[in-house]
Coordinates of C-alpha atoms and ligand atoms in Angstrom, one line a residue:
X1 CA -9.4 81.7 82.6
X2 CA -7.9 82.5 86.0
X3 CA -8.2 79.7 88.5
X4 CA -10.4 80.3 91.5
X5 CA -10.3 78.0 94.4
X6 CA -13.6 78.8 96.2
X7 CA -16.7 79.8 94.3
X8 CA -20.4 79.8 94.7
X9 CA -23.3 79.3 92.3
X10 CA -26.5 81.0 93.4
X11 CA -30.0 81.3 92.1
X12 CA -29.9 77.9 90.5
X13 CA -32.9 75.8 89.6
X14 CA -32.1 72.1 90.2
X15 CA -34.0 69.2 88.6
X16 CA -36.5 67.7 91.0
X17 CA -36.2 70.3 93.7
X18 CA -38.4 73.3 94.5
X19 CA -37.0 76.8 94.8
X20 CA -33.6 78.2 94.0
X21 CA -30.3 76.8 95.3
X22 CA -26.8 77.6 96.2
X23 CA -23.8 75.4 95.4
X24 CA -20.5 76.0 97.1
X25 CA -17.4 74.7 95.5
X26 CA -14.0 74.4 97.3
X27 CA -10.8 73.3 95.6
X28 CA -12.8 71.7 92.8
X29 CA -15.1 69.7 95.0
X30 CA -18.9 70.3 95.6
X31 CA -18.8 71.5 99.3
X32 CA -22.6 71.9 99.9
X33 CA -25.9 72.4 98.1
X34 CA -28.3 74.5 100.2
X35 CA -31.4 76.7 99.7
X36 CA -30.4 80.0 98.1
X37 CA -30.9 82.0 101.3
X38 CA -28.5 79.9 103.5
X39 CA -25.7 82.3 102.8
X40 CA -21.9 82.0 103.1
X41 CA -20.2 79.7 105.7
X42 CA -16.5 80.4 106.6
X43 CA -14.3 82.3 104.1
X44 CA -16.0 84.4 101.4
X45 CA -15.9 82.8 98.0
X46 CA -13.5 84.2 95.4
X47 CA -16.3 84.5 92.9
X48 CA -20.1 84.2 93.0
X49 CA -22.1 83.4 89.9
X50 CA -25.9 84.3 90.2
X51 CA -27.8 82.2 87.7
X52 CA -31.0 84.2 88.4
X53 CA -33.3 81.2 88.0
X54 CA -31.5 79.3 85.2
X55 CA -31.4 75.5 85.3
X56 CA -28.2 73.9 86.7
X57 CA -27.5 70.3 85.6
X58 CA -24.7 67.9 86.2
X59 CA -22.5 68.4 83.1
X60 CA -23.3 66.4 80.0
X61 CA -21.4 63.0 79.5
X62 CA -20.5 61.9 76.0
X63 CA -20.2 58.1 76.1
X64 CA -18.9 57.6 72.6
X65 CA -16.5 59.9 70.7
X66 CA -13.5 59.7 68.4
X67 CA -10.9 62.5 68.6
X68 CA -8.5 60.9 66.1
X69 CA -10.6 61.2 63.0
X70 CA -12.3 64.6 63.4
X71 CA -12.5 67.5 60.9
X72 CA -11.4 65.5 57.9
X73 CA -13.9 66.6 55.3
X74 CA -11.6 69.0 53.5
X75 CA -8.8 66.4 53.3
X76 CA -11.2 63.7 52.1
X77 CA -12.4 66.1 49.3
X78 CA -8.8 66.6 48.3
X79 CA -8.3 62.9 48.0
X80 CA -11.6 62.6 46.0
X81 CA -13.1 60.5 48.8
X82 CA -16.5 60.8 50.3
X83 CA -19.9 59.2 50.5
X84 CA -20.4 55.5 50.1
X85 CA -21.9 54.6 53.5
X86 CA -20.0 52.6 56.1
X87 CA -17.6 50.7 53.8
X88 CA -16.7 53.9 51.9
X89 CA -16.2 55.8 55.2
X90 CA -13.9 53.1 56.6
X91 CA -11.8 53.0 53.3
X92 CA -11.6 56.8 53.0
X93 CA -10.6 57.2 56.6
X94 CA -7.9 54.5 56.4
X95 CA -6.5 56.2 53.2
X96 CA -6.3 59.5 55.0
X97 CA -4.8 58.0 58.1
X98 CA -1.6 57.1 56.3
X99 CA -0.8 60.7 55.5
X100 CA -2.0 62.6 58.5
X101 CA 0.7 63.9 60.9
X102 CA 0.3 63.6 64.7
X103 CA 0.3 67.5 64.9
X104 CA -2.7 67.6 62.5
X105 CA -4.6 64.9 64.4
X106 CA -3.9 66.7 67.7
X107 CA -5.1 70.1 66.4
X108 CA -8.3 68.5 65.1
X109 CA -8.8 66.7 68.4
X110 CA -8.4 70.0 70.3
X111 CA -11.1 71.5 68.2
X112 CA -13.5 68.6 69.3
X113 CA -12.6 69.1 72.9
X114 CA -13.3 72.8 72.7
X115 CA -16.7 72.2 71.0
X116 CA -17.5 69.6 73.7
X117 CA -16.5 72.0 76.5
X118 CA -18.6 74.9 75.2
X119 CA -21.5 72.5 74.7
X120 CA -21.6 71.7 78.4
X121 CA -19.9 68.2 78.3
X122 CA -17.7 67.5 81.4
X123 CA -16.7 63.9 80.7
X124 CA -16.3 61.6 77.7
X125 CA -15.4 58.1 76.7
X126 CA -13.0 58.3 73.8
X127 CA -12.2 55.5 71.3
X128 CA -8.5 55.4 70.4
X129 CA -8.0 53.6 67.1
X130 CA -5.5 50.7 67.3
X131 CA -5.0 49.3 63.8
X132 CA -2.4 48.5 61.2
X133 CA -1.7 52.1 60.3
X134 CA -2.4 53.8 63.6
X135 CA 0.7 55.5 65.1
X136 CA 2.6 53.8 67.9
X137 CA 2.1 56.8 70.2
X138 CA -1.7 57.0 69.7
X139 CA -2.5 56.3 73.3
X140 CA 0.2 58.6 74.8
X141 CA -1.0 61.4 72.5
X142 CA -4.5 61.0 73.9
X143 CA -3.4 60.8 77.5
X144 CA -1.4 64.1 77.0
X145 CA -4.6 65.7 75.6
X146 CA -6.5 64.6 78.6
X147 CA -3.8 66.0 81.0
X148 CA -4.0 69.4 79.1
X149 CA -7.8 69.5 79.5
X150 CA -8.6 69.3 83.2
X151 CA -12.1 70.5 82.9
X152 CA -13.0 67.4 80.8
X153 CA -12.6 64.0 82.3
X154 CA -11.6 61.6 79.5
X155 CA -11.4 57.8 79.6
X156 CA -10.0 55.8 76.7
X157 CA -11.1 52.7 74.9
X158 CA -8.5 50.6 73.0
X159 CA -10.5 50.4 69.7
X160 CA -9.6 47.9 67.0
X161 CA -11.4 49.7 64.1
X162 CA -10.5 47.0 61.6
X163 CA -11.1 44.0 63.7
X164 CA -8.6 41.5 65.0
X165 CA -8.7 38.3 62.9
X166 CA -6.8 39.7 59.8
X167 CA -4.1 41.4 61.8
X168 CA -2.4 39.0 64.3
X169 CA -0.3 41.9 65.8
X170 CA -3.3 43.9 66.8
X171 CA -4.2 41.8 69.9
X172 CA -0.7 42.5 71.3
X173 CA -1.1 46.2 70.5
X174 CA -4.5 46.3 72.2
X175 CA -2.9 44.9 75.4
X176 CA -0.1 47.5 75.1
X177 CA -2.8 50.2 74.7
X178 CA -4.4 49.0 77.9
X179 CA -1.0 49.3 79.7
X180 CA -0.5 52.8 78.3
X181 CA -3.6 54.3 79.8
X182 CA -6.7 52.9 78.1
X183 CA -9.2 51.6 80.7
X184 CA -11.8 50.0 78.4
X185 CA -11.5 47.3 75.8
X186 CA -13.1 48.1 72.5
X187 CA -14.4 46.0 69.7
X188 CA -15.9 46.3 66.1
X189 CA -17.4 43.0 65.0
X190 CA -18.9 44.5 61.8
X191 CA -15.4 45.4 60.5
X192 CA -14.1 41.9 61.1
X193 CA -14.5 39.1 58.5
X194 CA -15.1 36.7 61.4
X195 CA -17.3 38.8 63.8
X196 CA -17.9 36.0 66.3
X197 CA -14.2 35.1 66.6
X198 CA -13.5 38.9 67.0
X199 CA -16.1 39.1 69.7
X200 CA -14.5 36.2 71.6
X201 CA -11.1 37.8 71.3
X202 CA -12.1 41.2 72.8
X203 CA -14.3 39.6 75.5
X204 CA -11.2 37.5 76.4
X205 CA -9.0 40.6 76.6
X206 CA -11.6 42.4 78.8
X207 CA -11.7 39.4 81.2
X208 CA -7.9 39.1 81.2
X209 CA -7.4 42.8 82.0
X210 CA -10.4 43.1 84.3
X211 CA -11.7 45.9 82.2
X212 CA -15.2 47.0 80.9
X213 CA -16.0 46.3 77.3
X214 CA -17.4 48.8 74.7
X215 CA -18.5 47.5 71.3
X216 CA -19.3 49.2 68.0
X217 CA -22.2 46.9 67.2
X218 CA -24.7 46.2 64.4
X219 CA -24.2 49.3 62.3
X220 CA -26.3 47.9 59.5
X221 CA -29.7 48.1 58.0
X222 CA -29.9 44.3 57.6
X223 CA -31.6 42.4 60.4
X224 CA -29.5 39.3 59.4
X225 CA -26.4 41.2 60.6
X226 CA -27.8 41.6 64.1
X227 CA -25.2 40.2 66.6
X228 CA -26.7 41.7 69.8
X229 CA -28.4 38.5 70.7
X230 CA -25.1 36.7 70.3
X231 CA -23.4 39.2 72.5
X232 CA -25.7 38.7 75.5
X233 CA -24.9 35.1 76.3
X234 CA -21.2 35.7 75.8
X235 CA -21.3 38.7 78.2
X236 CA -23.1 36.5 80.8
X237 CA -20.7 33.6 80.4
X238 CA -17.7 36.0 80.8
X239 CA -19.3 37.5 83.9
X240 CA -19.2 41.0 82.4
X241 CA -22.8 41.9 83.3
X242 CA -23.2 45.7 84.0
X243 CA -19.8 46.4 82.4
X244 CA -20.7 46.4 78.7
X245 CA -21.7 49.2 76.4
X246 CA -22.8 48.7 72.8
X247 CA -23.0 51.6 70.3
X248 CA -25.1 52.1 67.2
X249 CA -27.2 48.9 67.1
X250 CA -29.0 50.3 64.0
X251 CA -29.9 46.8 62.7
X252 CA -32.4 46.6 65.5
X253 CA -34.6 49.0 63.5
X254 CA -35.0 46.3 60.9
X255 CA -36.2 43.6 63.4
X256 CA -39.9 42.8 63.9
X257 CA -41.4 44.2 67.1
X258 CA -41.6 40.8 68.9
X259 CA -37.9 40.1 68.3
X260 CA -37.0 43.7 69.4
X261 CA -38.9 43.2 72.7
X262 CA -37.3 39.8 73.3
X263 CA -33.7 41.1 72.6
X264 CA -34.4 44.3 74.7
X265 CA -35.4 42.1 77.7
X266 CA -32.3 40.0 77.4
X267 CA -30.0 43.1 77.0
X268 CA -31.6 44.6 80.1
X269 CA -31.1 41.4 82.1
X270 CA -27.4 41.3 81.1
X271 CA -27.0 44.9 82.3
X272 CA -25.8 46.1 78.9
X273 CA -26.0 49.8 78.1
X274 CA -26.9 50.9 74.6
X275 CA -25.5 54.1 73.2
X276 CA -27.3 55.6 70.2
X277 CA -25.6 58.0 67.9
X278 CA -28.4 59.9 66.0
X279 CA -26.1 61.9 63.6
X280 CA -23.9 59.1 62.3
X281 CA -26.7 56.5 62.3
X282 CA -29.0 58.8 60.3
X283 CA -26.2 59.7 57.9
X284 CA -24.9 56.1 57.2
X285 CA -28.1 54.2 57.2
X286 CA -30.9 53.7 54.6
X287 CA -28.7 53.9 51.5
X288 CA -29.6 50.5 49.9
X289 CA -33.3 50.8 49.9
X290 CA -35.1 52.8 47.1
X291 CA -38.4 53.2 49.1
X292 CA -38.9 54.4 52.6
X293 CA -35.4 53.6 53.8
X294 CA -34.7 53.0 57.4
X295 CA -33.2 56.0 59.1
X296 CA -31.1 53.9 61.4
X297 CA -31.4 55.4 64.9
X298 CA -32.0 52.4 67.2
X299 CA -35.2 51.6 69.0
X300 CA -34.8 53.9 72.0
X301 CA -38.4 53.6 73.2
X302 CA -38.6 49.8 73.2
X303 CA -35.1 49.5 74.8
X304 CA -36.1 52.0 77.6
X305 CA -39.5 50.2 78.1
X306 CA -37.5 46.9 78.8
X307 CA -35.3 48.7 81.3
X308 CA -32.1 49.0 79.1
X309 CA -30.0 52.0 80.1
X310 CA -29.8 54.2 76.9
X311 CA -27.3 56.9 76.3
X312 CA -26.8 59.3 73.4
X313 CA -23.4 60.3 72.1
X314 CA -21.7 62.5 69.4
X315 CA -19.3 60.0 68.0
X316 CA -17.7 62.0 65.1
X317 CA -17.1 65.6 64.0
X318 CA -17.1 66.4 60.3
X319 CA -15.7 63.2 58.7
X320 CA -16.7 60.4 56.4
X321 CA -19.0 58.9 59.1
X322 CA -20.6 62.1 60.2
X323 CA -20.4 65.3 58.0
X324 CA -21.5 67.7 60.7
X325 CA -20.4 69.0 64.1
X326 CA -22.6 68.4 67.2
X327 CA -22.6 71.8 69.0
X328 CA -23.9 70.2 72.2
X329 CA -25.1 66.8 73.2
X330 CA -28.5 68.5 73.6
X331 CA -28.7 68.2 69.8
X332 CA -28.4 64.4 70.1
X333 CA -31.4 64.4 72.5
X334 CA -33.4 66.7 70.1
X335 CA -32.6 64.5 67.1
X336 CA -33.4 61.3 69.0
X337 CA -36.7 62.8 70.0
X338 CA -37.7 63.3 66.4
X339 CA -36.4 60.0 65.0
X340 CA -38.0 57.9 67.8
X341 CA -41.3 59.8 68.1
X342 CA -40.7 60.8 71.7
X343 CA -43.5 63.3 72.3
X344 CA -44.4 63.3 76.0
X345 CA -42.6 65.2 78.7
X346 CA -41.5 61.9 80.5
X347 CA -40.1 60.5 77.2
X348 CA -38.2 63.7 76.5
X349 CA -36.8 63.8 80.1
X350 CA -35.6 60.3 79.5
X351 CA -33.6 61.7 76.6
X352 CA -32.1 64.3 79.0
X353 CA -31.1 61.4 81.3
X354 CA -29.5 59.8 78.2
X355 CA -27.0 62.7 78.0
X356 CA -26.5 63.2 81.8
X357 CA -27.2 60.4 84.4
X358 CA -27.2 57.3 82.2
X359 CA -23.8 57.8 80.6
X360 CA -22.4 58.8 84.0
X361 CA -23.4 55.4 85.3
X362 CA -21.8 53.6 82.3
X363 CA -18.4 55.3 82.5
X364 CA -15.5 53.2 83.8
X365 CA -14.3 55.8 86.3
X366 CA -15.8 58.6 88.5
X367 CA -17.3 61.5 86.6
X368 CA -17.5 65.1 87.8
X369 CA -21.0 66.3 88.6
X370 CA -23.2 67.9 91.2
X371 CA -22.8 65.5 94.1
X372 CA -21.7 66.8 97.5
X373 CA -18.2 65.6 98.2
X374 CA -17.5 64.8 94.5
X375 CA -15.6 66.8 91.8
X376 CA -17.6 69.7 90.3
X377 CA -18.7 69.3 86.7
X378 CA -21.9 71.2 85.9
X379 CA -23.6 73.3 83.2
X380 CA -26.3 76.0 83.4
X381 CA -29.0 76.4 80.8
X382 CA -31.3 79.4 80.3
X383 CA -34.6 77.5 80.6
X384 CA -37.1 77.2 83.4
X385 CA -38.1 73.6 82.8
X386 CA -35.6 70.7 82.3
X387 CA -37.6 69.3 79.4
X388 CA -36.9 72.5 77.5
X389 CA -33.2 71.5 77.3
X390 CA -34.4 68.8 74.9
X391 CA -37.2 70.7 73.2
X392 CA -35.0 73.6 72.1
X393 CA -31.7 71.8 72.0
X394 CA -30.5 74.4 74.5
X395 CA -26.9 75.6 74.5
X396 CA -25.4 76.1 78.0
X397 CA -24.8 79.6 79.3
X398 CA -22.1 78.5 81.9
X399 CA -20.0 75.6 82.7
X400 CA -18.5 74.9 86.2
X401 CA -15.4 72.9 86.6
X402 CA -12.4 72.6 88.9
X403 CA -10.7 75.7 87.5
X404 CA -13.7 77.9 88.1
X405 CA -16.9 79.1 86.4
X406 CA -16.7 79.7 82.6
X407 CA -19.2 81.9 80.9
X408 CA -20.2 80.3 77.5
X409 CA -22.5 82.9 76.1
X410 CA -25.9 84.3 76.4
X411 CA -28.6 82.1 77.8
X412 CA -30.3 80.1 75.1
Ligands
ZN1 ZN1 -17.6 55.2 67.0

């Protein structure tokens, strides 16, 4: 794609505005958003894209993704690994980790970035595994990938996939990862034999480094595993309100309605964002119950009713945790709609927020979008109503980034 410095998007429908609109972009920044007939001011743009009434949205934001364990199904089959739920997936992925070269990991990561870009994603929070067998250059490799992908803004989580209490060296390596370019401290209490001690360790590191915290939390069908109500007072005590994201929280589906409402209110008061991952959570959950097994996707409606910010993310691409690719985050919204019985237009628009505005607000750094004076990061969809992006799991027809417009295919 040749870089263009000045370009204009015309004929755009914008959410919440009447008529069609023109967006002028100059040197990667949204210069102005005006009614379509306002015309050109100053120099002529290098390129004009007429959307002819397609919907233009701030680009999608994926709040939870792993680049370092993508596209592993063939290798796992070769090793005779696969299935087995969360424990099996952790074991299989560790086994494979020991034999994968950095080149192979990078090639698979590039595939994910390409899928994300063509799916309309403009920014993502990426968990970088820091564990006993992760390579010492894991963070620099991710930072280099981000530098080579200017149309996608990536931020990195130092993620202890196997916990912290059984590996005394991992805390030092997490601190190193923060110094090497991670901006968010991660955690994974369910993978640690002492989940509460692990929680205290990663919260301490977040406080010490002045960083936000992002936990893989409560990925279980068993309500007794629920730690979310232990996380809330610790977040408040540490003063991390508004800076914490928790992913999965599938155990909440097993809690009785009163307890769900109580926890949701406390989570909202602590300013914690919940990120649900419909593909992984559907695939990993409900394996132990012979009848009417839970399907794992957390209680999006109840959380939203209590005022908890809810985001949706892709997490994994074709590995032991998630055996499919997510072609666009719009598929996460579509799946969440089915699994959470979200039938009305307002409920479905809430799911559109969950892949656009909500994850934007939860990212640690600034995110490209459609704000005048901010970096451009937008995607167009061939629909007349915003709710149709969710109803048909629309694929974007264009994406707009700092390097210029990129046509992605025919309008969905
Ligand atoms: Zn994850």
